[in-house]
Backbone as CSV, one residue per row, in Angstrom:
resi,resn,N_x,N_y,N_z,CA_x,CA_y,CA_z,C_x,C_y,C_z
1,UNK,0.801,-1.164,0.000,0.000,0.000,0.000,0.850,1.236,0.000
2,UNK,2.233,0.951,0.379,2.870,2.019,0.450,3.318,2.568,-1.094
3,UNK,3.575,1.538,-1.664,3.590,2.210,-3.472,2.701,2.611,-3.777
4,UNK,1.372,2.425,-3.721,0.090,2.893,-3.926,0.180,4.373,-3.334
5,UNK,0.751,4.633,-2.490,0.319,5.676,-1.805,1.293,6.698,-2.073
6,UNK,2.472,6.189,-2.161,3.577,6.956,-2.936,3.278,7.853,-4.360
7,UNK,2.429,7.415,-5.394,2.090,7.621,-6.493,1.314,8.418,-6.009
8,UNK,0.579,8.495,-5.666,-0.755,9.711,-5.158,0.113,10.264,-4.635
9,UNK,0.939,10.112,-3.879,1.409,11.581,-2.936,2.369,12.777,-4.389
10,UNK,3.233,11.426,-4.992,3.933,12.239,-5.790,2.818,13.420,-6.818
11,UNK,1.697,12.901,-7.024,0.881,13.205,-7.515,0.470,14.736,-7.318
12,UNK,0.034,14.271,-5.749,-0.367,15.614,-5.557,0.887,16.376,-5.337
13,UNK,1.800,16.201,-4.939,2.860,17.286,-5.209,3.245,17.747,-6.224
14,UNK,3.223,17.214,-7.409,3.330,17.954,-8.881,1.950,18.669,-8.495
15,UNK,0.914,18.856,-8.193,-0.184,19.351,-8.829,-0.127,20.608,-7.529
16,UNK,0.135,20.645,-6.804,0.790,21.611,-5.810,2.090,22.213,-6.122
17,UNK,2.703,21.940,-6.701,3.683,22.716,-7.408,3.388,23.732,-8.207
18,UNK,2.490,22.617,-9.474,1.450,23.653,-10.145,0.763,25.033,-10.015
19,UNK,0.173,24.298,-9.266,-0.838,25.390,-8.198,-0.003,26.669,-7.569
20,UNK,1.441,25.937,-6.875,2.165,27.253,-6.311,2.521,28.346,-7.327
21,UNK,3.154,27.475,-8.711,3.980,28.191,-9.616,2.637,29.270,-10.712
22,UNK,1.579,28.308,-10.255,0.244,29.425,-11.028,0.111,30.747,-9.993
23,UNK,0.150,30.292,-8.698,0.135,31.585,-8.229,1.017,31.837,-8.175
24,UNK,2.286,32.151,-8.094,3.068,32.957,-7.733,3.178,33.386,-9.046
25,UNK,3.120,32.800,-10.364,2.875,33.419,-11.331,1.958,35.172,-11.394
26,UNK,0.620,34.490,-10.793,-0.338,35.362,-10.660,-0.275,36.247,-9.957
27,UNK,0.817,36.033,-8.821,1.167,36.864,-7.350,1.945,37.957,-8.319
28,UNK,2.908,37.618,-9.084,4.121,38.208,-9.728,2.979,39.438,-11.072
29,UNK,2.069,38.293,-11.524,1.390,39.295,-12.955,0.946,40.486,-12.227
30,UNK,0.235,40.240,-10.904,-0.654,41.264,-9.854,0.176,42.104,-9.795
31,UNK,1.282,41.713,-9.120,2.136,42.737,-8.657,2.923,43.597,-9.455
32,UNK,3.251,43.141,-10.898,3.329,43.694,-12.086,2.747,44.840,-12.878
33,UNK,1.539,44.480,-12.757,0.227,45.399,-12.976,0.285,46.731,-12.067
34,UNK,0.351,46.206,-10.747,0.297,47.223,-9.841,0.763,48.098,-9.709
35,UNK,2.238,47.654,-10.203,3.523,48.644,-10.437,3.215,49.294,-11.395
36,UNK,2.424,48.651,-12.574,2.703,49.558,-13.733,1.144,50.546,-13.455
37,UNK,0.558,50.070,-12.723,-0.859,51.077,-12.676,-0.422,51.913,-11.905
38,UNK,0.354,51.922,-10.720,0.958,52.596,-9.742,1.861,53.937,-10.759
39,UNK,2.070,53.319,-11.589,3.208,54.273,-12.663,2.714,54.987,-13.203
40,UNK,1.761,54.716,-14.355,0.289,55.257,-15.074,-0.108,56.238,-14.552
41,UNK,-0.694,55.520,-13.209,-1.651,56.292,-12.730,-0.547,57.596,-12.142
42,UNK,0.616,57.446,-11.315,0.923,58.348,-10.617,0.685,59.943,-11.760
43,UNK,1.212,60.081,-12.739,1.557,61.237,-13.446,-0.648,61.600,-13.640
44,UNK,-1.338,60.937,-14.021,-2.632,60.904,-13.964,-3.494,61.489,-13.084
45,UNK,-2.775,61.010,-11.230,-3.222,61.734,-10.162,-2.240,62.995,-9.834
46,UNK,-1.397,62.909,-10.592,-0.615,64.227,-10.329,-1.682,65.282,-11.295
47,UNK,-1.786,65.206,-12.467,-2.747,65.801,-13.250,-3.958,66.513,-12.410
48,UNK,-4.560,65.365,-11.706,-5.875,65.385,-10.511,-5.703,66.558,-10.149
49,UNK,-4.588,65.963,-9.355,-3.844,66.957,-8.273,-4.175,68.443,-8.761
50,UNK,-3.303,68.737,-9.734,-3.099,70.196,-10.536,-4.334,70.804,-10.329
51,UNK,-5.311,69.833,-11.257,-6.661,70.610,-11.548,-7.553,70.489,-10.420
52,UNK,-7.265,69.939,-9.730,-8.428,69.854,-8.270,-7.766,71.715,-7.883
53,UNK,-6.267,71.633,-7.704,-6.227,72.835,-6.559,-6.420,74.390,-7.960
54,UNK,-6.243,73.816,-9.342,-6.734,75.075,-10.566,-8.086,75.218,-10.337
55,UNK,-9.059,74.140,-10.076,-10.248,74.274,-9.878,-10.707,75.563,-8.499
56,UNK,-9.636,74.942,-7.434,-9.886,75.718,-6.008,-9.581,77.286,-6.154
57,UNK,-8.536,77.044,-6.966,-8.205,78.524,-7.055,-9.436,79.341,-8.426
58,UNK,-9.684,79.025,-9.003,-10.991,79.253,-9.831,-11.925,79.774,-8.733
59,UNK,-12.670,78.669,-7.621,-13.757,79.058,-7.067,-13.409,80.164,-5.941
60,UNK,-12.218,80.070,-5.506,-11.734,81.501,-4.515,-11.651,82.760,-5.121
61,UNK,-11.336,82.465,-6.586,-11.550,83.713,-7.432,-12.672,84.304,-7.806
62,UNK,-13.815,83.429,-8.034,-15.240,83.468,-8.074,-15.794,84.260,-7.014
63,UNK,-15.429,83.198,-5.878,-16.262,83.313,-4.460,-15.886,85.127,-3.819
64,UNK,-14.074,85.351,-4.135,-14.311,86.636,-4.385,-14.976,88.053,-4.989
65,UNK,-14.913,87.243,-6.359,-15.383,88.578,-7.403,-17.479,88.878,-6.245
66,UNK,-17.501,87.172,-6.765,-18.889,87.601,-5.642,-18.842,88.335,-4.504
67,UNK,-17.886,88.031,-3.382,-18.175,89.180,-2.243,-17.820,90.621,-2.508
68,UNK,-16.996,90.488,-3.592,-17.248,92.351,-4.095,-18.323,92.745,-4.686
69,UNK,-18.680,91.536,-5.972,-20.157,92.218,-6.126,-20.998,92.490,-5.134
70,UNK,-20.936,91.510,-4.203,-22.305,91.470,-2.992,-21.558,92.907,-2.101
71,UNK,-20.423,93.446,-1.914,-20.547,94.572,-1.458,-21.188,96.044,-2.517
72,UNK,-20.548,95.765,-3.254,-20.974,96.869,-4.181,-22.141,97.256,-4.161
73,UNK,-23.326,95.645,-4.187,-24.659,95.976,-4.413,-25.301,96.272,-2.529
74,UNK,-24.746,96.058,-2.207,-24.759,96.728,-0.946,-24.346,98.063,-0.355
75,UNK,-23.694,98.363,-1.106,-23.114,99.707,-0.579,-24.425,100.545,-1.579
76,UNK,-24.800,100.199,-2.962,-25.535,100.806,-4.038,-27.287,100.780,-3.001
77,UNK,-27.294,99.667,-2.642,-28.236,99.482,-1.593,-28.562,100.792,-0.461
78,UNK,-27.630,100.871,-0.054,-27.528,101.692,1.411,-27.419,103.133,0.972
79,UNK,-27.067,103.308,-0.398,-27.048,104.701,-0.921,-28.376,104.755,-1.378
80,UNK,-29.138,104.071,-2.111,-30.327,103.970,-2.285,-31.286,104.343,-1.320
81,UNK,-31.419,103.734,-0.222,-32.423,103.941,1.103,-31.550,105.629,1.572
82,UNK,-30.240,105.668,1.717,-30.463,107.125,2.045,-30.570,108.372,0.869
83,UNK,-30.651,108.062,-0.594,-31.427,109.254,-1.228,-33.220,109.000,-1.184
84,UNK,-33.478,107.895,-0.841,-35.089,107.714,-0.609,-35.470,108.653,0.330
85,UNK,-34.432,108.810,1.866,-34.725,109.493,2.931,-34.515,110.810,2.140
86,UNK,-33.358,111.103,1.870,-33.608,112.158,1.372,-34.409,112.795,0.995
87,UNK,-34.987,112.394,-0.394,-36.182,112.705,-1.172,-37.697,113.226,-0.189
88,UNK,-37.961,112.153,0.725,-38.946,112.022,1.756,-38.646,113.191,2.646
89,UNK,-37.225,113.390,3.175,-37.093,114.620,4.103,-37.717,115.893,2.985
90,UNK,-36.953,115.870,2.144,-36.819,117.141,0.881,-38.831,117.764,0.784
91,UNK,-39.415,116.750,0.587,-41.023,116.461,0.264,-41.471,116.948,1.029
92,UNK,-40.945,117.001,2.620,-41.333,116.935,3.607,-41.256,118.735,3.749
93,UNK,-40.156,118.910,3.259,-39.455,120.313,3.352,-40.510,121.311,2.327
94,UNK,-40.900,120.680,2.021,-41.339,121.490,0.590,-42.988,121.561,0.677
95,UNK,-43.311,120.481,1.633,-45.016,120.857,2.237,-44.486,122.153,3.012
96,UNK,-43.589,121.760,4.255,-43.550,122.697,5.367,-43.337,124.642,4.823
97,UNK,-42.271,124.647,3.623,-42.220,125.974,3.299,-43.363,126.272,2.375
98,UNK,-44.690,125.252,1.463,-45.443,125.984,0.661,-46.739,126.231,2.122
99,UNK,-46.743,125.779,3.439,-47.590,126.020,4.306,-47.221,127.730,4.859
100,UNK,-45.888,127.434,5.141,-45.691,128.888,5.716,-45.709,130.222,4.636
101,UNK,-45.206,129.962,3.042,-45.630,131.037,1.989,-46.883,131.489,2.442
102,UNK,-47.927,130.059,2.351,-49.285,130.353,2.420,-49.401,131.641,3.636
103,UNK,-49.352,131.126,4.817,-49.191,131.842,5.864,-49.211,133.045,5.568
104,UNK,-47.752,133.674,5.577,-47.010,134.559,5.243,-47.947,135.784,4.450
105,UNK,-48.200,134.543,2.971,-48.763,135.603,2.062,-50.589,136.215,2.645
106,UNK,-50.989,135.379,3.585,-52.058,135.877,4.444,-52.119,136.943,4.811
107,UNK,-50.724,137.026,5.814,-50.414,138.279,6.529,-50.168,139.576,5.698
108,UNK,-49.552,139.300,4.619,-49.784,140.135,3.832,-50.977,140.672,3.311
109,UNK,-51.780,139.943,2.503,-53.033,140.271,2.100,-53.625,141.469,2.991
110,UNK,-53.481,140.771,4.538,-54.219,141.354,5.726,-54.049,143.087,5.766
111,UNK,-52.396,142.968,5.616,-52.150,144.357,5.749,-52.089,145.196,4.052
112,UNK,-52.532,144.378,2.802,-52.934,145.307,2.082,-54.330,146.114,2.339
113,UNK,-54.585,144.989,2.607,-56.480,145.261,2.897,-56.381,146.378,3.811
114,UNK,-55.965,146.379,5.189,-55.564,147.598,6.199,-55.438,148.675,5.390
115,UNK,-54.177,148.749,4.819,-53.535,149.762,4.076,-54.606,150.329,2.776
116,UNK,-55.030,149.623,2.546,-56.144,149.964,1.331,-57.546,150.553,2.229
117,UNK,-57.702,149.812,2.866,-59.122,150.486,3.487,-59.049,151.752,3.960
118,UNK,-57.516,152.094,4.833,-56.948,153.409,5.997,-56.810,153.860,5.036
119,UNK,-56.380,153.991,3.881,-55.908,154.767,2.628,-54.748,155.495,3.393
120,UNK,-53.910,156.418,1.938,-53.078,157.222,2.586,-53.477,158.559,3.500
121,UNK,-54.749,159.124,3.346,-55.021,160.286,3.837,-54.994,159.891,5.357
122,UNK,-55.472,158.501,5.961,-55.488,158.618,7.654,-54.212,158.473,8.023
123,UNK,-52.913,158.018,7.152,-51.910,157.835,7.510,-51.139,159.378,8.166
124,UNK,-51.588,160.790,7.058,-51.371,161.707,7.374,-52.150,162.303,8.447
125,UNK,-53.180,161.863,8.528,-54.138,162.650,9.383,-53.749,162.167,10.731
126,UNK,-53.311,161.058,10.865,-52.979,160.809,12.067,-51.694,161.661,12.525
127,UNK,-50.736,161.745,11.415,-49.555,162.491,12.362,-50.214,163.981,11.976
128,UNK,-51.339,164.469,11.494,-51.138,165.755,11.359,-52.264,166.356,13.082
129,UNK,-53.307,165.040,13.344,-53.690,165.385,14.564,-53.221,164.970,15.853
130,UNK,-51.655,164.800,15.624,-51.012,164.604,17.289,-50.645,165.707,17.808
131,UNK,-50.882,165.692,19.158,-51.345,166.910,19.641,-50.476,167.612,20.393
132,UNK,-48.612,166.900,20.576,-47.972,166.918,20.932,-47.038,166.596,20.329
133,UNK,-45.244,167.128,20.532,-44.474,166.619,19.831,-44.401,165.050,20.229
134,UNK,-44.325,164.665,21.553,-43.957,163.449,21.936,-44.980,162.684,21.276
135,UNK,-46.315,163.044,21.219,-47.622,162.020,20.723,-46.927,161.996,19.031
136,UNK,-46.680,162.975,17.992,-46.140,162.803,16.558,-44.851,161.887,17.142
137,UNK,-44.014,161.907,17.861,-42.676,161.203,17.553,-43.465,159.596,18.273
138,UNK,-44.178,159.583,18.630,-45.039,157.937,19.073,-45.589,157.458,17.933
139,UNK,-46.388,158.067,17.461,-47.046,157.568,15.966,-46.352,157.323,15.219
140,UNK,-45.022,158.360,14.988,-44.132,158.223,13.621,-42.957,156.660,13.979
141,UNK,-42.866,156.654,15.158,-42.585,155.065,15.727,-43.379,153.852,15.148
142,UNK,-44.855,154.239,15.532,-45.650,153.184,15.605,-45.565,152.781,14.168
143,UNK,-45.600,154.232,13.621,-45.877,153.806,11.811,-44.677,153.768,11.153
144,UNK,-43.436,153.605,12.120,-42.101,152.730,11.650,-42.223,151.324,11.756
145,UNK,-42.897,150.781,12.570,-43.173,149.777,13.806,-43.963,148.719,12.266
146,UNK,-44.924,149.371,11.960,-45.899,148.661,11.271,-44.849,148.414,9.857
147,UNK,-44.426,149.662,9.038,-43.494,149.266,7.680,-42.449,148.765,8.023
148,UNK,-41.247,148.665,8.803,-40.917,147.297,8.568,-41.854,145.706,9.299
149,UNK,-42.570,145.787,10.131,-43.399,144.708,10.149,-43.781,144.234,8.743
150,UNK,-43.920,144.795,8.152,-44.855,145.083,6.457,-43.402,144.413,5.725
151,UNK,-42.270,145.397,5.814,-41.153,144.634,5.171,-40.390,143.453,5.618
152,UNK,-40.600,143.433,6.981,-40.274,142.250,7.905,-41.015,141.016,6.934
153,UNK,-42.833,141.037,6.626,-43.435,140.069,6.015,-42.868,139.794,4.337
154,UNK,-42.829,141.030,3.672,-42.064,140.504,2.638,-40.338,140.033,2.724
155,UNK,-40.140,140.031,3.324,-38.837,139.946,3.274,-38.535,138.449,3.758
156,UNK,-39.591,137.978,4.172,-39.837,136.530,4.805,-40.509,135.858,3.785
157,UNK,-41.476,136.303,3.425,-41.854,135.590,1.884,-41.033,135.333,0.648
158,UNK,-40.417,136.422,0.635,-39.365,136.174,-0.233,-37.931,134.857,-0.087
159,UNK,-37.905,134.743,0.978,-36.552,134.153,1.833,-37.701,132.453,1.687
160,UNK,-38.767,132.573,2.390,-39.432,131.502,1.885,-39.510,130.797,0.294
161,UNK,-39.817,131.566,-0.555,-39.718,131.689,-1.683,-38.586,130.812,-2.337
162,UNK,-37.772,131.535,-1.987,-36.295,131.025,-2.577,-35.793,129.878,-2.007
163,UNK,-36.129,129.282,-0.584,-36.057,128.063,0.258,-36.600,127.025,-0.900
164,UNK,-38.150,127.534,-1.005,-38.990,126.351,-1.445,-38.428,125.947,-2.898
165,UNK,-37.524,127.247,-3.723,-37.170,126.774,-5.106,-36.167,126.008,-4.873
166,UNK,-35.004,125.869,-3.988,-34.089,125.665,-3.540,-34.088,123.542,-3.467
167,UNK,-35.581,123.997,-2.863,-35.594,122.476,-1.894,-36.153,121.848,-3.394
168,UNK,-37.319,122.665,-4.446,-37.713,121.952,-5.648,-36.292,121.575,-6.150
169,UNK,-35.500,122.195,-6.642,-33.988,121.862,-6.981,-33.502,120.514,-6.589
170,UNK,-33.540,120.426,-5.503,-32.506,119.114,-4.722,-33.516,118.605,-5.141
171,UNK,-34.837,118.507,-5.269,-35.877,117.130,-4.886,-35.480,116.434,-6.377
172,UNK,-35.458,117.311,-7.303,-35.388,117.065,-9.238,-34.484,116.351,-9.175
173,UNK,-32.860,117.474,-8.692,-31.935,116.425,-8.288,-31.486,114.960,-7.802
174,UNK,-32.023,114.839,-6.973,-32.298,113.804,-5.809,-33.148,112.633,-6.838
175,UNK,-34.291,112.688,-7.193,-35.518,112.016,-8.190,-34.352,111.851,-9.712
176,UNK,-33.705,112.450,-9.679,-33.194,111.815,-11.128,-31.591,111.141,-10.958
177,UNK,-31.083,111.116,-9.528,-29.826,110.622,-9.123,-30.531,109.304,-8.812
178,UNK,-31.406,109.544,-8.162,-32.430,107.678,-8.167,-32.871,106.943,-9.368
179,UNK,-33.096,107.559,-10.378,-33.509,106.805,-11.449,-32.231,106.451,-12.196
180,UNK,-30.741,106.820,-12.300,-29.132,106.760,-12.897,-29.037,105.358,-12.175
């Protein structure tokens, strides 16, 4: 039995030989490959490499230009809301001086009407019936008192006047720097 058994053993040792020399064959092709994919590839992922960090530097360049745009339109923003105020103060300005013209030109009216009704003759008659020097130098006061009051009112209408063209100015201004 021992020749019998000899033959099988030799047997399987050729076929285990086989087997070793297929793999290590295969161990050797693998490792062959590997090297050469390892080779290939290195200059390939170097490539990667390049364009991954060309890519990065692309989107930092981007991501910049954007936070300048996003300031710009922010700063264009914030100039915006304060010529709006503007405009709104200006509007505001321009009720308040056509209220006081109004006013103003009231007071006037008032004292044409006075002046028209008293005519000039009571103006004289009054200093011609003071009955005293001190009573003429009181009247000729009083009726200093009243013309510049009188020029005091134009002289305020006028000053109004020129405010309210002033403030129409900026508002035109202002209304067409918003629409640029």
């Amino acid at each position: 039995m021992l020749a019998f058994a000899r033959p099988e053993a030799a047997a399987v040792e050729r076929k285990e030989a086989r087997t070793t020399a297929r793999r290590t064959s295969a161990h050797a092709a693998l490792a062959v490959a590997l090297v050469a994919a390892a080779l290939l590839t290195a200059p390939a992922s170097a490539d990667t490499k390049s364009e991954l960090e060309a890519a990065e530097r692309e989107l930092d360049s981007a991501q910049a230009q954007l936070s300048a745009a996003t300031a710009r339109w922010q700063a264009a923003q914030s100039e915006l809301e304060g010529l709006q105020d503007r405009i709104a103060a200006t509007r505001a300005r321009i009720a308040e001086r056509a209220s006081a013209i109004r006013s103003i030109q009231r007071g006037v009216q008032r004292r044409a009407i006075l002046a028209f009704q008293s005519g000039p003759a009571s103006t004289i008659d009054m200093l011609l019936s003071s009955a005293s020097i001190t009573e003429l130098s009181d009247r000729l006061e009083f009726l200093d008192s009243v013309a510049r009051g009188d020029s005091d009112l134009m002289t305020a209408l006028q000053v109004e006047q020129q405010r309210l063209e002033w403030d129409r100015e900026a508002l035109a201004s202002d209304i067409e720097e918003q629409a640029a």
